[in-house]
Amino acid sequence: MTHGDITHIDIPVSDMKAAAEFYSTLFGWQIAEIPGFEGYPMWQAPNGISGGGLAPRGEGFTQPRSYVEVDSIDETIARAQDAGASVAQPKQQITDTSWWAVIVDPDGNHIGLFEGVVGG
């Protein structure tokens, strides 16, 4: 993926098993937990490209959130703040080679940021 591509979509759910059944039946998504990400089932669309995760619904996470691939989360956050955005979730490590964060645009939309590579 390159800077600016939508790379991942998280869907907040209250019941992981029920949500996995719903989305796999409705859309034909393959949904499975992968090693190292237990409790966070990943989904992949039939095109083999689109995907994301089913994540626990919680305060501040009640609507699906798209993640955008960026070259540098630090630089993107700085530019976003200069343009009127705020930070909902500071940069956090996912793996040795990947990180995520969440900004809030001037209209209040939460946008996830992703930098790096997961897996091999």
mmCIF file of C-alpha atoms in Angstrom:
data_model
loop_
_atom_site.group_PDB
_atom_site.id
_atom_site.type_symbol
_atom_site.label_atom_id
_atom_site.label_comp_id
_atom_site.label_asym_id
_atom_site.label_seq_id
_atom_site.Cartn_x
_atom_site.Cartn_y
_atom_site.Cartn_z
ATOM 1 C CA MET A 1 0.000 0.000 0.000
ATOM 2 C CA THR A 2 1.088 3.559 -0.526
ATOM 3 C CA HIS A 3 0.587 6.811 1.356
ATOM 4 C CA GLY A 4 -3.105 7.708 1.252
ATOM 5 C CA ASP A 5 -4.520 4.231 0.554
ATOM 6 C CA ILE A 6 -7.307 2.898 2.779
ATOM 7 C CA THR A 7 -5.615 -0.113 4.312
ATOM 8 C CA HIS A 8 -7.974 -1.472 6.971
ATOM 9 C CA ILE A 9 -11.484 -0.996 8.369
ATOM 10 C CA ASP A 10 -12.344 -1.811 11.978
ATOM 11 C CA ILE A 11 -15.958 -2.570 12.830
ATOM 12 C CA PRO A 12 -16.984 -2.174 16.490
ATOM 13 C CA VAL A 13 -19.033 -5.107 17.752
ATOM 14 C CA SER A 14 -20.570 -6.191 21.043
ATOM 15 C CA ASP A 15 -20.558 -9.942 20.343
ATOM 16 C CA MET A 16 -17.595 -11.239 18.315
ATOM 17 C CA LYS A 17 -19.131 -14.626 17.496
ATOM 18 C CA ALA A 18 -22.467 -13.171 16.373
ATOM 19 C CA ALA A 19 -20.748 -10.449 14.329
ATOM 20 C CA ALA A 20 -18.449 -12.960 12.615
ATOM 21 C CA GLU A 21 -21.447 -15.095 11.684
ATOM 22 C CA PHE A 22 -23.395 -12.064 10.447
ATOM 23 C CA TYR A 23 -20.633 -10.646 8.203
ATOM 24 C CA SER A 24 -19.408 -13.969 6.868
ATOM 25 C CA THR A 25 -22.970 -15.002 5.939
ATOM 26 C CA LEU A 26 -23.993 -11.615 4.547
ATOM 27 C CA PHE A 27 -20.870 -10.745 2.535
ATOM 28 C CA GLY A 28 -18.899 -13.987 2.245
ATOM 29 C CA TRP A 29 -16.036 -12.537 4.287
ATOM 30 C CA GLN A 30 -13.409 -14.922 5.608
ATOM 31 C CA ILE A 31 -13.088 -14.165 9.326
ATOM 32 C CA ALA A 32 -10.425 -15.656 11.571
ATOM 33 C CA GLU A 33 -8.125 -14.873 14.451
ATOM 34 C CA ILE A 34 -4.493 -14.924 13.421
ATOM 35 C CA PRO A 35 -1.573 -15.745 15.729
ATOM 36 C CA GLY A 36 -0.562 -12.708 17.747
ATOM 37 C CA PHE A 37 -3.966 -11.041 17.355
ATOM 38 C CA GLU A 38 -6.172 -13.292 19.501
ATOM 39 C CA GLY A 39 -9.467 -11.656 20.465
ATOM 40 C CA TYR A 40 -9.346 -9.486 17.339
ATOM 41 C CA PRO A 41 -10.773 -11.505 14.452
ATOM 42 C CA MET A 42 -9.647 -10.225 11.065
ATOM 43 C CA TRP A 43 -11.934 -10.192 8.051
ATOM 44 C CA GLN A 44 -11.042 -10.347 4.390
ATOM 45 C CA ALA A 45 -13.414 -9.632 1.527
ATOM 46 C CA PRO A 46 -13.765 -12.056 -1.393
ATOM 47 C CA ASN A 47 -11.511 -9.791 -3.529
ATOM 48 C CA GLY A 48 -8.585 -10.801 -1.291
ATOM 49 C CA ILE A 49 -7.608 -7.140 -0.884
ATOM 50 C CA SER A 50 -10.168 -5.393 1.311
ATOM 51 C CA GLY A 51 -10.128 -6.260 4.973
ATOM 52 C CA GLY A 52 -10.085 -5.201 8.561
ATOM 53 C CA GLY A 53 -10.997 -6.376 11.995
ATOM 54 C CA LEU A 54 -13.875 -6.904 14.375
ATOM 55 C CA ALA A 55 -12.991 -4.916 17.468
ATOM 56 C CA PRO A 56 -14.723 -4.539 20.820
ATOM 57 C CA ARG A 57 -17.245 -1.704 20.839
ATOM 58 C CA GLY A 58 -16.434 0.855 23.506
ATOM 59 C CA GLU A 59 -16.527 4.473 24.509
ATOM 60 C CA GLY A 60 -15.105 6.489 21.643
ATOM 61 C CA PHE A 61 -15.404 3.562 19.248
ATOM 62 C CA THR A 62 -19.019 3.166 18.198
ATOM 63 C CA GLN A 63 -18.792 3.504 14.402
ATOM 64 C CA PRO A 64 -16.618 1.756 11.790
ATOM 65 C CA ARG A 65 -13.191 3.374 11.422
ATOM 66 C CA SER A 66 -11.102 3.417 8.265
ATOM 67 C CA TYR A 67 -7.316 3.363 8.520
ATOM 68 C CA VAL A 68 -5.194 5.219 6.013
ATOM 69 C CA GLU A 69 -1.663 4.105 5.124
ATOM 70 C CA VAL A 70 0.857 6.896 5.787
ATOM 71 C CA ASP A 71 4.604 7.166 5.307
ATOM 72 C CA SER A 72 5.002 8.656 8.801
ATOM 73 C CA ILE A 73 2.377 8.823 11.539
ATOM 74 C CA ASP A 74 4.393 11.488 13.362
ATOM 75 C CA GLU A 75 4.554 13.755 10.305
ATOM 76 C CA THR A 76 0.913 13.111 9.404
ATOM 77 C CA ILE A 77 -0.267 13.971 12.926
ATOM 78 C CA ALA A 78 1.757 17.191 12.891
ATOM 79 C CA ARG A 79 0.302 18.205 9.511
ATOM 80 C CA ALA A 80 -3.213 17.258 10.629
ATOM 81 C CA GLN A 81 -2.913 19.325 13.805
ATOM 82 C CA ASP A 82 -1.633 22.285 11.782
ATOM 83 C CA ALA A 83 -4.812 21.932 9.688
ATOM 84 C CA GLY A 84 -7.135 21.894 12.728
ATOM 85 C CA ALA A 85 -7.300 18.207 13.660
ATOM 86 C CA SER A 86 -6.800 16.717 17.106
ATOM 87 C CA VAL A 87 -5.454 13.352 18.270
ATOM 88 C CA ALA A 88 -7.882 10.793 19.702
ATOM 89 C CA GLN A 89 -5.312 8.002 20.020
ATOM 90 C CA PRO A 90 -1.573 8.736 20.028
ATOM 91 C CA LYS A 91 0.808 6.543 18.025
ATOM 92 C CA GLN A 92 0.976 2.981 19.373
ATOM 93 C CA GLN A 93 3.019 0.008 18.269
ATOM 94 C CA ILE A 94 1.264 -3.002 16.720
ATOM 95 C CA THR A 95 4.304 -5.133 15.850
ATOM 96 C CA ASP A 96 8.043 -4.488 15.572
ATOM 97 C CA THR A 97 7.409 -2.948 12.144
ATOM 98 C CA SER A 98 3.981 -1.294 12.418
ATOM 99 C CA TRP A 99 2.116 1.443 14.314
ATOM 100 C CA TRP A 100 -1.330 3.035 14.460
ATOM 101 C CA ALA A 101 -2.966 6.230 15.714
ATOM 102 C CA VAL A 102 -6.302 8.017 15.384
ATOM 103 C CA ILE A 103 -6.894 11.650 14.510
ATOM 104 C CA VAL A 104 -10.116 13.638 14.650
ATOM 105 C CA ASP A 105 -10.646 15.891 11.652
ATOM 106 C CA PRO A 106 -12.108 19.406 12.026
ATOM 107 C CA ASP A 107 -15.630 17.962 11.476
ATOM 108 C CA GLY A 108 -15.242 15.405 14.282
ATOM 109 C CA ASN A 109 -14.601 12.314 12.116
ATOM 110 C CA HIS A 110 -12.205 9.754 13.575
ATOM 111 C CA ILE A 111 -9.645 8.605 10.994
ATOM 112 C CA GLY A 112 -7.161 5.846 11.734
ATOM 113 C CA LEU A 113 -3.548 6.092 10.597
ATOM 114 C CA PHE A 114 -1.363 3.074 9.850
ATOM 115 C CA GLU A 115 2.396 3.006 9.238
ATOM 116 C CA GLY A 116 4.565 0.005 8.504
ATOM 117 C CA VAL A 117 4.190 -3.646 7.668
ATOM 118 C CA VAL A 118 2.405 -6.431 9.565
ATOM 119 C CA GLY A 119 3.482 -9.983 8.878
ATOM 120 C CA GLY A 120 5.966 -11.089 6.291
#
